[in-house]
Amino acid sequence: MSMLLLQLTMKKGQRPVRGEDHYWSVMLEKSRTGTAFTARDIFEQSNANMDTIREFIKRLVKAGFLAKAGTLPNKAETFSVAKVQAATPRVRRDGTVIETVTATQCMWNAIRNTFRTGFTVADLVRWASTDDTRITTRFAAAYIDHLNKSGYLIPLMTDGMAGGEAMWKLDPSKNTGPLTPMILRAKIVFDQNRNEVVGGAPAEELL
């Protein structure tokens, strides 16, 4: 099996067209125009499975973020946003809201707070873990590896140097803001004859 390294870019402000963040952004846009929507409306603006969207809507209704607005002649239910907020609601199946910050966000916060001194995998596990969000060594190492390969980190010490652990610090030019970089898995079609990606590149969050 051959390996290809592709450099993909995303326009500023452009987000993946799947995942709860995308679904919620579409719902907010409908809300701004005063338009009720169906699950199919969200589906048609996404690269996602209809059942996944229906499940997300069901959770938001239970939690009170969405309200049922009516029923169309084809019996499709319509919804409207009942609680407007910029952050995507994180809701369990029973409708209870998940208040905890994601593991990747916790790690990004810790990395930004230590950009002068640097950190090891063990440091990140210790500093980023909370009572509600437990971070494993393997997960932290994977997150660091992705950021390092993407140019976000500056290696300070390689593993085993002077008998110590590998250490990194955040590249100041990559300290772009409070939101964690999204690590995505993309499914693409690559034309080897033309050496280009054909069509869109739907992506989902990997970590």
PDB file of C-alpha atoms in Angstrom:
ATOM      1  CA  MET A   1       0.000   0.000   0.000  1.00  0.00           C
ATOM      2  CA  SER A   2       1.505   3.348  -1.036  1.00  0.00           C
ATOM      3  CA  MET A   3       1.390   6.422   1.191  1.00  0.00           C
ATOM      4  CA  LEU A   4       0.551   9.928  -0.007  1.00  0.00           C
ATOM      5  CA  LEU A   5       1.087  13.120   1.964  1.00  0.00           C
ATOM      6  CA  LEU A   6      -1.516  15.649   0.853  1.00  0.00           C
ATOM      7  CA  GLN A   7      -1.551  19.302   1.866  1.00  0.00           C
ATOM      8  CA  LEU A   8      -5.185  20.290   2.344  1.00  0.00           C
ATOM      9  CA  THR A   9      -6.336  23.771   3.234  1.00  0.00           C
ATOM     10  CA  MET A  10      -9.642  25.095   4.509  1.00  0.00           C
ATOM     11  CA  LYS A  11     -10.852  28.622   3.837  1.00  0.00           C
ATOM     12  CA  LYS A  12     -10.881  30.945   6.835  1.00  0.00           C
ATOM     13  CA  GLY A  13     -14.141  30.520   8.736  1.00  0.00           C
ATOM     14  CA  GLN A  14     -15.017  27.323   6.849  1.00  0.00           C
ATOM     15  CA  ARG A  15     -15.809  24.328   9.070  1.00  0.00           C
ATOM     16  CA  PRO A  16     -16.313  20.633   8.306  1.00  0.00           C
ATOM     17  CA  VAL A  17     -19.834  19.891   7.073  1.00  0.00           C
ATOM     18  CA  ARG A  18     -20.528  17.159   9.574  1.00  0.00           C
ATOM     19  CA  GLY A  19     -20.476  16.704  13.313  1.00  0.00           C
ATOM     20  CA  GLU A  20     -22.511  18.387  16.032  1.00  0.00           C
ATOM     21  CA  ASP A  21     -20.729  21.727  15.667  1.00  0.00           C
ATOM     22  CA  HIS A  22     -21.802  21.922  12.029  1.00  0.00           C
ATOM     23  CA  TYR A  23     -25.382  20.799  12.686  1.00  0.00           C
ATOM     24  CA  TRP A  24     -25.747  23.424  15.411  1.00  0.00           C
ATOM     25  CA  SER A  25     -24.310  26.176  13.183  1.00  0.00           C
ATOM     26  CA  VAL A  26     -26.905  25.348  10.503  1.00  0.00           C
ATOM     27  CA  MET A  27     -29.678  25.434  13.123  1.00  0.00           C
ATOM     28  CA  LEU A  28     -28.474  28.836  14.379  1.00  0.00           C
ATOM     29  CA  GLU A  29     -28.459  30.184  10.828  1.00  0.00           C
ATOM     30  CA  LYS A  30     -32.063  29.007  10.388  1.00  0.00           C
ATOM     31  CA  SER A  31     -32.915  30.669  13.702  1.00  0.00           C
ATOM     32  CA  ARG A  32     -31.396  34.000  12.593  1.00  0.00           C
ATOM     33  CA  THR A  33     -33.688  34.028   9.560  1.00  0.00           C
ATOM     34  CA  GLY A  34     -36.713  32.939  11.605  1.00  0.00           C
ATOM     35  CA  THR A  35     -36.986  29.680   9.683  1.00  0.00           C
ATOM     36  CA  ALA A  36     -38.154  26.421  11.222  1.00  0.00           C
ATOM     37  CA  PHE A  37     -36.309  23.356   9.971  1.00  0.00           C
ATOM     38  CA  THR A  38     -36.608  19.602   9.632  1.00  0.00           C
ATOM     39  CA  ALA A  39     -33.982  16.929  10.102  1.00  0.00           C
ATOM     40  CA  ARG A  40     -33.784  16.705   6.311  1.00  0.00           C
ATOM     41  CA  ASP A  41     -32.966  20.418   6.051  1.00  0.00           C
ATOM     42  CA  ILE A  42     -29.899  19.832   8.230  1.00  0.00           C
ATOM     43  CA  PHE A  43     -29.066  16.635   6.345  1.00  0.00           C
ATOM     44  CA  GLU A  44     -29.099  18.457   2.987  1.00  0.00           C
ATOM     45  CA  GLN A  45     -26.452  20.894   4.253  1.00  0.00           C
ATOM     46  CA  SER A  46     -24.249  18.166   5.727  1.00  0.00           C
ATOM     47  CA  ASN A  47     -22.161  15.179   4.760  1.00  0.00           C
ATOM     48  CA  ALA A  48     -23.643  12.995   7.447  1.00  0.00           C
ATOM     49  CA  ASN A  49     -25.992  10.162   8.254  1.00  0.00           C
ATOM     50  CA  MET A  50     -29.671  11.099   8.710  1.00  0.00           C
ATOM     51  CA  ASP A  51     -29.990   8.910  11.809  1.00  0.00           C
ATOM     52  CA  THR A  52     -27.096  10.792  13.445  1.00  0.00           C
ATOM     53  CA  ILE A  53     -28.824  14.124  12.822  1.00  0.00           C
ATOM     54  CA  ARG A  54     -32.180  12.828  14.102  1.00  0.00           C
ATOM     55  CA  GLU A  55     -30.498  11.583  17.272  1.00  0.00           C
ATOM     56  CA  PHE A  56     -28.826  14.961  17.845  1.00  0.00           C
ATOM     57  CA  ILE A  57     -32.144  16.774  17.350  1.00  0.00           C
ATOM     58  CA  LYS A  58     -33.879  14.401  19.774  1.00  0.00           C
ATOM     59  CA  ARG A  59     -31.284  15.166  22.455  1.00  0.00           C
ATOM     60  CA  LEU A  60     -31.573  18.919  21.921  1.00  0.00           C
ATOM     61  CA  VAL A  61     -35.361  18.775  22.225  1.00  0.00           C
ATOM     62  CA  LYS A  62     -35.105  16.849  25.500  1.00  0.00           C
ATOM     63  CA  ALA A  63     -32.627  19.407  26.853  1.00  0.00           C
ATOM     64  CA  GLY A  64     -34.775  22.356  25.772  1.00  0.00           C
ATOM     65  CA  PHE A  65     -32.379  23.764  23.176  1.00  0.00           C
ATOM     66  CA  LEU A  66     -34.864  23.024  20.394  1.00  0.00           C
ATOM     67  CA  ALA A  67     -38.644  23.294  20.371  1.00  0.00           C
ATOM     68  CA  LYS A  68     -41.076  21.480  18.113  1.00  0.00           C
ATOM     69  CA  ALA A  69     -42.543  24.052  15.728  1.00  0.00           C
ATOM     70  CA  GLY A  70     -45.082  21.977  13.824  1.00  0.00           C
ATOM     71  CA  THR A  71     -45.591  19.255  11.256  1.00  0.00           C
ATOM     72  CA  LEU A  72     -45.416  19.511   7.470  1.00  0.00           C
ATOM     73  CA  PRO A  73     -48.002  17.911   5.156  1.00  0.00           C
ATOM     74  CA  ASN A  74     -45.550  15.050   4.578  1.00  0.00           C
ATOM     75  CA  LYS A  75     -45.628  14.478   8.379  1.00  0.00           C
ATOM     76  CA  ALA A  76     -42.042  15.682   8.862  1.00  0.00           C
ATOM     77  CA  GLU A  77     -41.607  17.462  12.191  1.00  0.00           C
ATOM     78  CA  THR A  78     -40.219  21.006  12.164  1.00  0.00           C
ATOM     79  CA  PHE A  79     -38.102  22.567  14.889  1.00  0.00           C
ATOM     80  CA  SER A  80     -36.848  25.951  16.018  1.00  0.00           C
ATOM     81  CA  VAL A  81     -33.970  26.984  18.281  1.00  0.00           C
ATOM     82  CA  ALA A  82     -35.322  27.699  21.775  1.00  0.00           C
ATOM     83  CA  LYS A  83     -32.000  28.546  23.467  1.00  0.00           C
ATOM     84  CA  VAL A  84     -29.547  30.518  21.367  1.00  0.00           C
ATOM     85  CA  GLN A  85     -25.868  30.147  22.266  1.00  0.00           C
ATOM     86  CA  ALA A  86     -22.670  30.194  20.257  1.00  0.00           C
ATOM     87  CA  ALA A  87     -21.185  27.035  21.799  1.00  0.00           C
ATOM     88  CA  THR A  88     -22.605  23.742  20.572  1.00  0.00           C
ATOM     89  CA  PRO A  89     -24.716  22.118  23.323  1.00  0.00           C
ATOM     90  CA  ARG A  90     -23.297  18.811  24.527  1.00  0.00           C
ATOM     91  CA  VAL A  91     -26.228  16.666  25.562  1.00  0.00           C
ATOM     92  CA  ARG A  92     -26.586  13.071  26.699  1.00  0.00           C
ATOM     93  CA  ARG A  93     -29.285  10.781  25.315  1.00  0.00           C
ATOM     94  CA  ASP A  94     -31.480  11.389  28.353  1.00  0.00           C
ATOM     95  CA  GLY A  95     -31.390  15.148  27.743  1.00  0.00           C
ATOM     96  CA  THR A  96     -28.974  16.096  30.525  1.00  0.00           C
ATOM     97  CA  VAL A  97     -26.395  18.709  29.545  1.00  0.00           C
ATOM     98  CA  ILE A  98     -22.705  17.837  29.655  1.00  0.00           C
ATOM     99  CA  GLU A  99     -21.008  20.776  31.326  1.00  0.00           C
ATOM    100  CA  THR A 100     -17.450  19.486  31.090  1.00  0.00           C
ATOM    101  CA  VAL A 101     -14.878  20.879  28.683  1.00  0.00           C
ATOM    102  CA  THR A 102     -13.608  18.406  26.060  1.00  0.00           C
ATOM    103  CA  ALA A 103     -10.303  16.623  26.665  1.00  0.00           C
ATOM    104  CA  THR A 104      -8.644  18.284  23.657  1.00  0.00           C
ATOM    105  CA  GLN A 105      -9.783  21.709  24.861  1.00  0.00           C
ATOM    106  CA  CYS A 106      -8.357  21.009  28.328  1.00  0.00           C
ATOM    107  CA  MET A 107      -5.025  20.037  26.786  1.00  0.00           C
ATOM    108  CA  TRP A 108      -4.958  23.084  24.515  1.00  0.00           C
ATOM    109  CA  ASN A 109      -5.645  25.336  27.509  1.00  0.00           C
ATOM    110  CA  ALA A 110      -2.745  23.744  29.394  1.00  0.00           C
ATOM    111  CA  ILE A 111      -0.384  24.026  26.423  1.00  0.00           C
ATOM    112  CA  ARG A 112      -1.208  27.720  25.970  1.00  0.00           C
ATOM    113  CA  ASN A 113      -0.636  28.363  29.666  1.00  0.00           C
ATOM    114  CA  THR A 114       2.826  26.753  29.551  1.00  0.00           C
ATOM    115  CA  PHE A 115       4.054  28.152  26.234  1.00  0.00           C
ATOM    116  CA  ARG A 116       7.123  29.731  27.901  1.00  0.00           C
ATOM    117  CA  THR A 117       8.312  26.754  29.944  1.00  0.00           C
ATOM    118  CA  GLY A 118       7.326  23.758  27.833  1.00  0.00           C
ATOM    119  CA  PHE A 119       5.780  20.416  28.804  1.00  0.00           C
ATOM    120  CA  THR A 120       6.106  16.639  28.592  1.00  0.00           C
ATOM    121  CA  VAL A 121       3.358  14.065  28.008  1.00  0.00           C
ATOM    122  CA  ALA A 122       3.210  13.447  31.754  1.00  0.00           C
ATOM    123  CA  ASP A 123       2.917  17.192  32.409  1.00  0.00           C
ATOM    124  CA  LEU A 124       0.014  17.488  30.000  1.00  0.00           C
ATOM    125  CA  VAL A 125      -1.819  14.550  31.572  1.00  0.00           C
ATOM    126  CA  ARG A 126      -1.367  16.048  35.038  1.00  0.00           C
ATOM    127  CA  TRP A 127      -2.148  19.685  34.205  1.00  0.00           C
ATOM    128  CA  ALA A 128      -5.027  19.117  31.778  1.00  0.00           C
ATOM    129  CA  SER A 129      -6.969  16.449  33.702  1.00  0.00           C
ATOM    130  CA  THR A 130      -9.913  17.604  35.803  1.00  0.00           C
ATOM    131  CA  ASP A 131     -12.382  15.881  38.112  1.00  0.00           C
ATOM    132  CA  ASP A 132     -14.745  15.448  35.147  1.00  0.00           C
ATOM    133  CA  THR A 133     -12.239  14.979  32.321  1.00  0.00           C
ATOM    134  CA  ARG A 134      -9.597  12.285  32.733  1.00  0.00           C
ATOM    135  CA  ILE A 135      -6.835  12.287  30.126  1.00  0.00           C
ATOM    136  CA  THR A 136      -4.786   9.171  29.453  1.00  0.00           C
ATOM    137  CA  THR A 137      -1.105   9.128  28.554  1.00  0.00           C
ATOM    138  CA  ARG A 138      -1.910   7.565  25.189  1.00  0.00           C
ATOM    139  CA  PHE A 139      -4.497  10.231  24.338  1.00  0.00           C
ATOM    140  CA  ALA A 140      -2.175  13.087  25.362  1.00  0.00           C
ATOM    141  CA  ALA A 141       0.696  11.600  23.341  1.00  0.00           C
ATOM    142  CA  ALA A 142      -1.531  11.319  20.260  1.00  0.00           C
ATOM    143  CA  TYR A 143      -2.678  14.937  20.613  1.00  0.00           C
ATOM    144  CA  ILE A 144       0.922  16.147  20.986  1.00  0.00           C
ATOM    145  CA  ASP A 145       1.991  14.077  17.970  1.00  0.00           C
ATOM    146  CA  HIS A 146      -0.711  15.627  15.765  1.00  0.00           C
ATOM    147  CA  LEU A 147       0.145  19.167  16.870  1.00  0.00           C
ATOM    148  CA  ASN A 148       3.878  18.551  16.459  1.00  0.00           C
ATOM    149  CA  LYS A 149       3.501  17.166  12.919  1.00  0.00           C
ATOM    150  CA  SER A 150       1.337  20.175  12.024  1.00  0.00           C
ATOM    151  CA  GLY A 151       3.970  22.666  13.150  1.00  0.00           C
ATOM    152  CA  TYR A 152       2.229  23.881  16.308  1.00  0.00           C
ATOM    153  CA  LEU A 153       4.987  22.739  18.665  1.00  0.00           C
ATOM    154  CA  ILE A 154       8.709  23.404  19.049  1.00  0.00           C
ATOM    155  CA  PRO A 155      10.669  20.344  20.325  1.00  0.00           C
ATOM    156  CA  LEU A 156      12.839  21.280  23.316  1.00  0.00           C
ATOM    157  CA  MET A 157      14.151  17.829  24.187  1.00  0.00           C
ATOM    158  CA  THR A 158      13.892  14.488  22.405  1.00  0.00           C
ATOM    159  CA  ASP A 159      12.982  11.340  24.290  1.00  0.00           C
ATOM    160  CA  GLY A 160      15.984  10.006  26.192  1.00  0.00           C
ATOM    161  CA  MET A 161      18.080  13.181  25.940  1.00  0.00           C
ATOM    162  CA  ALA A 162      19.971  13.650  29.209  1.00  0.00           C
ATOM    163  CA  GLY A 163      17.893  10.767  30.567  1.00  0.00           C
ATOM    164  CA  GLY A 164      14.692  12.782  30.409  1.00  0.00           C
ATOM    165  CA  GLU A 165      11.345  12.726  28.626  1.00  0.00           C
ATOM    166  CA  ALA A 166      10.606  14.449  25.338  1.00  0.00           C
ATOM    167  CA  MET A 167       9.545  18.051  25.852  1.00  0.00           C
ATOM    168  CA  TRP A 168       7.808  20.597  23.645  1.00  0.00           C
ATOM    169  CA  LYS A 169       6.501  24.129  23.805  1.00  0.00           C
ATOM    170  CA  LEU A 170       3.884  25.947  21.758  1.00  0.00           C
ATOM    171  CA  ASP A 171       5.216  27.904  18.800  1.00  0.00           C
ATOM    172  CA  PRO A 172       4.228  31.526  19.626  1.00  0.00           C
ATOM    173  CA  SER A 173       3.032  32.050  16.040  1.00  0.00           C
ATOM    174  CA  LYS A 174       0.590  29.149  16.499  1.00  0.00           C
ATOM    175  CA  ASN A 175      -0.951  30.562  19.676  1.00  0.00           C
ATOM    176  CA  THR A 176      -3.911  31.623  17.569  1.00  0.00           C
ATOM    177  CA  GLY A 177      -6.659  31.710  20.186  1.00  0.00           C
ATOM    178  CA  PRO A 178      -8.558  29.893  22.920  1.00  0.00           C
ATOM    179  CA  LEU A 179     -10.226  27.213  20.780  1.00  0.00           C
ATOM    180  CA  THR A 180      -8.323  23.971  20.314  1.00  0.00           C
ATOM    181  CA  PRO A 181      -7.171  23.097  16.780  1.00  0.00           C
ATOM    182  CA  MET A 182      -9.536  20.501  15.335  1.00  0.00           C
ATOM    183  CA  ILE A 183      -7.840  17.229  14.405  1.00  0.00           C
ATOM    184  CA  LEU A 184      -9.848  15.785  11.535  1.00  0.00           C
ATOM    185  CA  ARG A 185     -10.125  12.559   9.580  1.00  0.00           C
ATOM    186  CA  ALA A 186     -10.929  13.278   5.934  1.00  0.00           C
ATOM    187  CA  LYS A 187     -12.261  10.898   3.279  1.00  0.00           C
ATOM    188  CA  ILE A 188     -11.177  12.106  -0.133  1.00  0.00           C
ATOM    189  CA  VAL A 189     -10.915  11.038  -3.760  1.00  0.00           C
ATOM    190  CA  PHE A 190      -7.421  11.656  -5.159  1.00  0.00           C
ATOM    191  CA  ASP A 191      -6.825  11.591  -8.924  1.00  0.00           C
ATOM    192  CA  GLN A 192      -3.277  10.271  -9.397  1.00  0.00           C
ATOM    193  CA  ASN A 193      -3.264  11.247 -13.076  1.00  0.00           C
ATOM    194  CA  ARG A 194      -3.984  14.911 -12.352  1.00  0.00           C
ATOM    195  CA  ASN A 195      -2.297  14.901  -8.922  1.00  0.00           C
ATOM    196  CA  GLU A 196      -5.249  16.598  -7.245  1.00  0.00           C
ATOM    197  CA  VAL A 197      -8.122  16.043  -4.855  1.00  0.00           C
ATOM    198  CA  VAL A 198     -11.429  15.713  -6.707  1.00  0.00           C
ATOM    199  CA  GLY A 199     -14.655  16.991  -5.185  1.00  0.00           C
ATOM    200  CA  GLY A 200     -15.076  17.992  -1.565  1.00  0.00           C
ATOM    201  CA  ALA A 201     -13.250  16.551   1.406  1.00  0.00           C
ATOM    202  CA  PRO A 202     -15.848  15.721   4.080  1.00  0.00           C
ATOM    203  CA  ALA A 203     -14.149  15.486   7.448  1.00  0.00           C
ATOM    204  CA  GLU A 204     -14.988  14.403  10.969  1.00  0.00           C
ATOM    205  CA  GLU A 205     -13.195  15.210  14.192  1.00  0.00           C
ATOM    206  CA  LEU A 206     -10.654  12.527  15.083  1.00  0.00           C
ATOM    207  CA  LEU A 207      -9.717  13.520  18.659  1.00  0.00           C
TER     208      LEU A 207
END
